[in-house]
Structure formats: C-alpha cells, structure tokens
Amino acid sequence: MTTAVLHESGAGAGAGSGTGAEAPTGEWSIWPASTTRLAHGAVAVGGVPLTEVADRFDTPAYVLDEGEVRSRCRSYRAAFPEADVLYAAKAFLSRAMVRWVQEEGLGLDVCSAGELELAVTAGFPPGQIVLHGNAKSPRDIEAALRLGVGRIVIDSASEIARIAAALGPRERQKVMLRVVPGISAGGHDKIRTGTDGQKFGLSLTDGGAQHAVARILGQPQLELTGLHCHIGSQITEVKPYLVALRRMVGLMARIRDAHGVVLPELDMGGGHGIGYRPGEPTLDLTALARRMRAELRDSCAAAGLAVPRLAVEPGRAVAGPAGVAVYRVLAVKHTGGCVFVAVDGGMSDNPRPALYGVRYAPRLIGRRSTAAPRTTTVVGRHCEAGDILAADVELPGDVHPGDLLAVPVSGAYQLSMASGYNLVGRPAVVAVHEGRARLLVRRETLEDFRNRDIGG
Ligand code: LLP
C-alpha cells in the first residue's frame, strides 16, 4: 500500500511543508536509512507510514525494512570482498530473510535443525550453511548430514566421534573447530564467549583445542577445513578481533608444525556492535575489514603460512537496525513519582532490556505533540515488574492510551528470543519496501496455543 508522502523541511516540531526526504541525523541516525518524517508526526519506513502498518496489521508489529537488510548485506560484501560473509540466523530468521541474504551473496550460520531446515526449505543452498551449537542434538546432526550442510563447527570433543559415527563408510563431512582464544569482549557478561570458563568452544590455553584437532585429523570421514572463533557479541572495537586473529593464526601454525596440515579456512565469527540509542558507538565495518585483512596477511607471513580464506558471521549488524517495533499504548500511570507508559507488548517480544539491561530509544509516532517532554518509563503488559522496555526516556508529556510508540533497532534478538509468556502471542512481522507492506510472519493467536495444547 502506498500513501502520499509529505516530508517536513525542518527537524523537530513545526508545520509540515516542502518536499524531498530529510536525511536522518541525530535522533534519527539509528533508524533505517529509508525513514522519512511525514506531516502530523507520522513516520514512514521503506515508504510505508508506520501508522498504516499498525492499522493494517494491528500491534505490536515488527517492521522489517527489506532495503535496509539488503544494503547492510551489500556493505558487508563490499567490505569483505575476499571473505565469506555468513548471516547469523539466530538474530532473526524468516523465509523472506533467507531469500534476501541469499540474493545479496551471503552464506548462513545456523545453530539448530530448526534454523537449518527453515533455511533449506526456503531454498538456501545447504553447502553455504555452517552449523554451530555447543550441544548439538542427534536431530541437529542428522539434519545437517541429510541436507548436506557445508560445514559443521565442532564445539566439544565428544562431537567428533558422534559426527563420524553418523556418517556412512564412504561419506565425508567438512568440519571446523571452535576455539576459545582467551579474549574478553562484548556488551554484557552473558554474551562474552572469547574466554575460558564459559560453555562454548575448546580452549587454546589448556590444550583442549590442540587435542581436538589431533582427534579430528584421526577421523578419515571428517575433513578439517579450518578454525572458528566467536569472541562475543555487541563488540564496538576492532582491537579484540585483531588479537583473536593473531592467536588463531598462531594455532594454525602449531597445527602445521605438529601435523603437517595447513588449514585453508579461518572463521572469525560475528559480534559486530551497533548503536541502540543515538550517539552510541558502532563497530566500524570498513576499519574492521581493512585491519583484519592486514593482520591476517602479516601474521600469516610471520608464521610462514598461506593466508586462509576468511569468514565472518554478522547477525545483529545485518538485522538489528532494519527492524522497528510498533506498539500501542494501553495505559498511563503516575505512581511513586514515576510515569509509566504501558504498551501492548513487552518482555515476551523483547526480553533484551530485562536480560542485558539494554537501553532503547522509543518515540511517539502518528501524531504531533507540542507537550513538554517528560521522563517516562515504557513498560510492557506482562505480569512482572521487571517487564520494562525503556526506563527513564523522554517522551511527550501528553502520551495517552491509543498512541503509537515505535522502537528502532529492533530487528535482532528480539523476535528470535520471543516467548509465550502470559499467552500474549508473538507479534506479526511486516516487511516494508518501496512503499509496500507485506506480512512475513503472522501474529500468534490463541488458536496456535490451543492447537499445541493437546492434553485436554
Ligand atoms: N556466530 C556465532 C557462532 C554466534 O554465536 C553468534 C551470536 C554470531 C555469530 C552472531 O553474533 P552477532 O553478530 O549477532 O553479535 N541474544 C544476545 C546476543 C547473543 C549472540 C549469540 N551468538 C543479544 O540479544 O544481545
């Protein structure tokens, strides 16, 4: 559906006038590049007013800007022309997403039979998929082998024999080994995976990684193509990647010395950080690519190693900024000196503030307010006091039930971590592109819950 767009000529309040899109700056810098401000406080993404999305698809609605996803994929392809860029499906996956990343020339990183089957049944070439997981179930391994996944990343010693045993006598599977390089990086304790003492990977320091390499090389059905590491998530500096890369190349050199095997691939994982609020740091993709390339070249030269093919696995940086969550205000309460604005979603569609203390920047959309801003806490509708979406944010003082609030940077790790709490149901996902909106994933209904609940 296309609606005539009238752009404002100036930032902030004022009567709409003039033509032409305003380049988002300041508070709009974290919104999709296609975002335009329309008359009367309306906001369009992908050429579609968010009020229209709310009217057509109801709220909460997760709006995904196809153009933003595609242009983020292209930025990665341009920054890493010589590398494999694998989209980390755990950030957000749907069949349309599978198609977009494939069309833009990315591979895929999945971590369950579910993600894998969804991608392959949506047409993604299995050979360009890498399967991760610290505890792969028999079903994960069976699906990976049946569908012909490109690489399985071994995450614990016991997996080596399990995968080998699941292969027929003449079958072979390419595998990588997840190594813990001993680097602490990431936006929160719960998403730091580069050091010993957490559940992922095999240690570089206690010999676990070297031991696993020897065991893999001893299995004729497994072809070890390279090493993998993922040091954490929401990392905004390049340095930890360079240190990790140096250590990984060091291990590759030791593997060559010990076994005479030169591994052709090195997967440095994802974790590339983005800003959730205006002014927050973002990992500089171009600098990351340039400096990783230089570090790889130099470390390999120093070790006398051929330069392996590099892979990176961004999830958040592809999907996060392309998503906008749209909620309707259900209640406003003044209590204990606070103003609570309660919306029709909450921790069941976005557990991230509760889990990691992440701060978001919601804003009123759909009407222009001239009321003075007031410090407000946006809460969800769930039966838990910790169901806070955004504490202490500035919203117009006249926000009232029926208003729409939009939360930018909602495309990653929100819906993919959504729950069935309170049987509220997971929101609809709506793609917007070039003035059109279409439903990608329908809203979860009471019927869905009833269908699963067969106990009677
Ligand atoms: N590769 C591997 C092996 C991973 O485990 C992950 C994320 C990625 C790539 C992609 O990382 P990204 O580029 O998206 O940071 N739920 C948390 C994030 C958990 C990340 C898990 N692994 C959050 O909401 O912040």
PDB file of C-alpha atoms in Angstrom, residues 136-138 141-142 145 152-168 171 173 175-177 202 211-223:
ATOM      1  CA  LYS A 136      24.117 -30.480  19.044  1.00  0.00           C
ATOM      2  CA  SER A 137      21.207 -32.854  19.370  1.00  0.00           C
ATOM      3  CA  PRO A 138      21.022 -36.092  17.379  1.00  0.00           C
ATOM      4  CA  ILE A 141      23.465 -33.771  13.347  1.00  0.00           C
ATOM      5  CA  GLU A 142      21.044 -35.936  11.381  1.00  0.00           C
ATOM      6  CA  LEU A 145      24.179 -34.657   7.232  1.00  0.00           C
ATOM      7  CA  ILE A 152      29.741 -28.373  10.980  1.00  0.00           C
ATOM      8  CA  VAL A 153      31.582 -26.417  13.645  1.00  0.00           C
ATOM      9  CA  ILE A 154      32.697 -28.861  16.318  1.00  0.00           C
ATOM     10  CA  ASP A 155      32.238 -27.382  19.764  1.00  0.00           C
ATOM     11  CA  SER A 156      33.187 -30.210  22.092  1.00  0.00           C
ATOM     12  CA  ALA A 157      35.427 -33.275  21.943  1.00  0.00           C
ATOM     13  CA  SER A 158      32.558 -35.742  22.172  1.00  0.00           C
ATOM     14  CA  GLU A 159      31.036 -34.427  18.970  1.00  0.00           C
ATOM     15  CA  ILE A 160      33.939 -35.712  16.916  1.00  0.00           C
ATOM     16  CA  ALA A 161      33.053 -39.364  17.302  1.00  0.00           C
ATOM     17  CA  ARG A 162      29.314 -38.660  17.155  1.00  0.00           C
ATOM     18  CA  ILE A 163      29.533 -36.969  13.768  1.00  0.00           C
ATOM     19  CA  ALA A 164      31.928 -39.570  12.420  1.00  0.00           C
ATOM     20  CA  ALA A 165      29.630 -42.379  13.592  1.00  0.00           C
ATOM     21  CA  ALA A 166      26.622 -40.777  11.915  1.00  0.00           C
ATOM     22  CA  LEU A 167      28.382 -40.800   8.544  1.00  0.00           C
ATOM     23  CA  GLY A 168      28.270 -43.763   6.206  1.00  0.00           C
ATOM     24  CA  GLU A 171      30.747 -40.319   3.362  1.00  0.00           C
ATOM     25  CA  GLN A 173      31.864 -34.120   6.152  1.00  0.00           C
ATOM     26  CA  VAL A 175      34.124 -29.593   9.798  1.00  0.00           C
ATOM     27  CA  MET A 176      35.709 -26.680  11.626  1.00  0.00           C
ATOM     28  CA  LEU A 177      36.746 -26.457  15.249  1.00  0.00           C
ATOM     29  CA  LEU A 202      37.710 -25.646  23.066  1.00  0.00           C
ATOM     30  CA  HIS A 211      43.884 -32.250  21.370  1.00  0.00           C
ATOM     31  CA  ALA A 212      40.599 -31.978  19.452  1.00  0.00           C
ATOM     32  CA  VAL A 213      42.464 -31.123  16.243  1.00  0.00           C
ATOM     33  CA  ALA A 214      44.513 -34.310  16.576  1.00  0.00           C
ATOM     34  CA  ARG A 215      41.358 -36.355  17.097  1.00  0.00           C
ATOM     35  CA  ILE A 216      39.571 -34.813  14.118  1.00  0.00           C
ATOM     36  CA  LEU A 217      42.576 -35.412  11.889  1.00  0.00           C
ATOM     37  CA  GLY A 218      42.477 -39.038  13.015  1.00  0.00           C
ATOM     38  CA  GLN A 219      38.933 -39.478  11.657  1.00  0.00           C
ATOM     39  CA  PRO A 220      39.118 -40.180   7.924  1.00  0.00           C
ATOM     40  CA  GLN A 221      35.464 -39.239   7.439  1.00  0.00           C
ATOM     41  CA  LEU A 222      35.997 -35.741   8.783  1.00  0.00           C
ATOM     42  CA  GLU A 223      37.750 -33.097   6.750  1.00  0.00           C
TER      43      GLU A 223
END
